[in-house]
CSV table of C-alpha atoms in Angstrom, one decimal:
chain,number,residue,atom,x,y,z
A,1,UNK,CA,-51.3,-57.9,13.3
A,2,UNK,CA,-51.1,-58.5,16.9
A,3,UNK,CA,-47.5,-59.8,16.5
A,4,UNK,CA,-46.3,-56.5,15.1
A,5,UNK,CA,-47.8,-54.5,17.9
A,6,UNK,CA,-46.1,-56.6,20.5
A,7,UNK,CA,-42.8,-56.3,18.6
A,8,UNK,CA,-43.2,-52.5,18.4
A,9,UNK,CA,-43.8,-52.3,22.2
A,10,UNK,CA,-40.7,-54.3,22.9
A,11,UNK,CA,-38.7,-52.0,20.5
A,12,UNK,CA,-40.0,-48.9,22.3
A,13,UNK,CA,-38.8,-50.2,25.6
A,14,UNK,CA,-35.2,-50.6,24.3
A,15,UNK,CA,-32.8,-47.8,25.2
A,16,UNK,CA,-29.2,-47.3,24.0
A,17,UNK,CA,-26.4,-48.0,26.4
A,18,UNK,CA,-24.8,-45.0,27.9
A,19,UNK,CA,-21.4,-44.1,26.2
A,20,UNK,CA,-18.3,-45.1,28.2
A,21,UNK,CA,-15.8,-42.6,29.4
A,22,UNK,CA,-13.2,-44.3,27.2
A,23,UNK,CA,-15.3,-43.5,24.1
A,24,UNK,CA,-15.4,-39.8,25.1
A,25,UNK,CA,-11.6,-39.7,25.6
A,26,UNK,CA,-10.9,-41.3,22.2
A,27,UNK,CA,-13.3,-38.9,20.4
A,28,UNK,CA,-11.7,-35.9,22.2
A,29,UNK,CA,-8.1,-37.1,21.2
A,30,UNK,CA,-9.2,-37.5,17.6
A,31,UNK,CA,-10.6,-34.0,17.4
A,32,UNK,CA,-7.5,-32.5,18.9
A,33,UNK,CA,-5.3,-34.4,16.5
A,34,UNK,CA,-7.4,-33.2,13.5
A,35,UNK,CA,-7.2,-29.6,14.8
A,36,UNK,CA,-3.4,-29.7,15.1
A,37,UNK,CA,-3.1,-31.1,11.5
A,38,UNK,CA,-5.4,-28.3,10.2
A,39,UNK,CA,-3.3,-25.6,11.8
A,40,UNK,CA,-0.1,-26.7,10.0
A,41,UNK,CA,-1.7,-27.5,6.6
A,42,UNK,CA,-3.4,-25.2,4.1
A,43,UNK,CA,-7.2,-25.6,4.6
A,44,UNK,CA,-8.2,-24.6,1.0
A,45,UNK,CA,-8.4,-27.4,-1.5
A,46,UNK,CA,-7.4,-26.2,-5.0
A,47,UNK,CA,-7.9,-28.7,-7.8
A,48,UNK,CA,-5.5,-28.6,-10.7
A,49,UNK,CA,-8.2,-27.6,-13.1
A,50,UNK,CA,-8.7,-24.2,-11.5
A,51,UNK,CA,-5.0,-23.3,-11.3
A,52,UNK,CA,-4.0,-20.7,-13.9
A,53,UNK,CA,-0.5,-20.7,-15.4
A,54,UNK,CA,0.1,-17.0,-15.4
A,55,UNK,CA,3.3,-17.1,-17.4
A,56,UNK,CA,1.7,-18.9,-20.4
A,57,UNK,CA,-1.4,-16.7,-20.1
A,58,UNK,CA,0.8,-13.5,-20.2
A,59,UNK,CA,2.9,-14.8,-23.1
A,60,UNK,CA,-0.2,-15.6,-25.1
A,61,UNK,CA,-1.7,-12.2,-24.5
A,62,UNK,CA,1.6,-10.5,-25.4
A,63,UNK,CA,1.8,-12.5,-28.7
A,64,UNK,CA,-1.8,-11.6,-29.5
A,65,UNK,CA,-1.1,-7.9,-28.8
A,66,UNK,CA,2.0,-7.9,-31.1
A,67,UNK,CA,-0.1,-9.6,-33.8
A,68,UNK,CA,-2.8,-7.0,-33.5
A,69,UNK,CA,-0.3,-4.1,-33.6
A,70,UNK,CA,1.4,-5.5,-36.8
A,71,UNK,CA,-2.0,-6.1,-38.5
A,72,UNK,CA,-3.0,-2.5,-37.6
A,73,UNK,CA,0.2,-1.1,-39.0
A,74,UNK,CA,-0.1,-3.1,-42.2
A,75,UNK,CA,-3.7,-2.0,-42.7
A,76,UNK,CA,-3.0,1.6,-42.2
A,77,UNK,CA,-0.1,1.7,-44.6
A,78,UNK,CA,-1.0,4.1,-47.4
A,79,UNK,CA,-1.2,2.5,-50.8
A,80,UNK,CA,1.3,3.6,-53.4
A,81,UNK,CA,-0.5,6.5,-55.0
A,82,UNK,CA,-0.5,6.5,-58.7
A,83,UNK,CA,-0.7,10.1,-59.7
A,84,UNK,CA,-3.3,11.2,-62.2
A,85,UNK,CA,-1.3,11.5,-65.4
A,86,UNK,CA,-2.4,13.9,-68.1
A,87,UNK,CA,0.1,14.1,-70.9
A,88,UNK,CA,0.1,15.9,-74.2
A,89,UNK,CA,2.4,14.5,-76.9
A,90,UNK,CA,3.1,16.7,-79.9
A,91,UNK,CA,2.3,15.6,-83.4
A,92,UNK,CA,5.1,14.2,-85.5
A,93,UNK,CA,6.7,16.9,-87.7
A,94,UNK,CA,7.4,14.8,-90.7
A,95,UNK,CA,6.4,17.1,-93.6
A,96,UNK,CA,7.6,14.8,-96.3
A,97,UNK,CA,5.0,12.1,-95.6
A,98,UNK,CA,2.1,14.5,-94.9
A,99,UNK,CA,-0.7,14.6,-97.5
A,100,UNK,CA,-3.0,17.5,-97.7
A,101,UNK,CA,-6.3,15.6,-97.0
A,102,UNK,CA,-5.0,13.3,-94.4
A,103,UNK,CA,-5.7,13.5,-90.6
A,104,UNK,CA,-2.7,13.1,-88.4
A,105,UNK,CA,-2.6,12.7,-84.6
A,106,UNK,CA,-1.9,16.0,-83.0
A,107,UNK,CA,-1.9,14.9,-79.3
A,108,UNK,CA,-2.8,12.2,-76.9
A,109,UNK,CA,-4.2,12.7,-73.4
A,110,UNK,CA,-4.6,10.0,-70.8
A,111,UNK,CA,-6.3,10.8,-67.5
A,112,UNK,CA,-6.3,8.2,-64.7
A,113,UNK,CA,-9.0,8.5,-62.0
A,114,UNK,CA,-10.8,6.4,-59.4
A,115,UNK,CA,-7.6,4.6,-58.3
A,116,UNK,CA,-8.2,2.1,-55.5
A,117,UNK,CA,-5.9,-0.4,-53.9
A,118,UNK,CA,-7.8,-3.7,-53.1
A,119,UNK,CA,-4.9,-5.2,-51.2
A,120,UNK,CA,-3.2,-8.5,-51.4
A,121,UNK,CA,-5.1,-11.3,-53.1
A,122,UNK,CA,-4.2,-14.9,-53.9
A,123,UNK,CA,-4.8,-15.8,-57.5
A,124,UNK,CA,-6.1,-19.4,-58.3
A,125,UNK,CA,-3.1,-21.7,-57.8
A,126,UNK,CA,-0.7,-19.0,-56.9
A,127,UNK,CA,1.8,-19.5,-54.2
A,128,UNK,CA,2.5,-15.8,-53.4
A,129,UNK,CA,-0.1,-13.1,-53.1
A,130,UNK,CA,-0.4,-10.3,-55.7
A,131,UNK,CA,-1.6,-6.7,-55.1
A,132,UNK,CA,-4.8,-5.8,-57.0
A,133,UNK,CA,-5.1,-2.1,-58.0
A,134,UNK,CA,-8.1,-1.0,-60.0
A,135,UNK,CA,-8.3,2.3,-61.8
A,136,UNK,CA,-10.3,3.9,-64.6
A,137,UNK,CA,-8.8,5.9,-67.5
A,138,UNK,CA,-10.0,8.3,-70.1
A,139,UNK,CA,-8.0,8.6,-73.2
A,140,UNK,CA,-8.4,11.4,-75.7
A,141,UNK,CA,-6.8,11.6,-79.2
A,142,UNK,CA,-6.5,14.9,-80.9
A,143,UNK,CA,-6.3,15.0,-84.7
A,144,UNK,CA,-5.5,17.7,-87.1
A,145,UNK,CA,-5.5,18.1,-90.8
A,146,UNK,CA,-2.1,17.7,-92.4
A,147,UNK,CA,-2.7,20.6,-94.8
């Protein structure tokens, strides 16, 4: 233990040598050179990963905007409206074939309602889409006695 205390006392007595004037002049020259280099160069370091290519970003946004506009126009296009058809067809006037106790059709009415366009769909295995339109109909036959 005593050996360490003697060694520590010797180390405490040691002092660094004073710097030479030549060291001060070399450090001063190096600082001036670095300052001159920094004045001429751009001080900000910009890594490549943070640089934004504004042209490609602008073209991408423009293409996305065009796509959204076309999709909006296509979705707002009104479906071809199928008018509700109600028709009345007159009975055939063939008197030669009419029998007294026989019923003959006097008229036919077909009403189409609840028409809805479900848009374009791809059927199983189809290459091109097809438009699905659903509707409900109500058909009425009118009969009359031939006599």
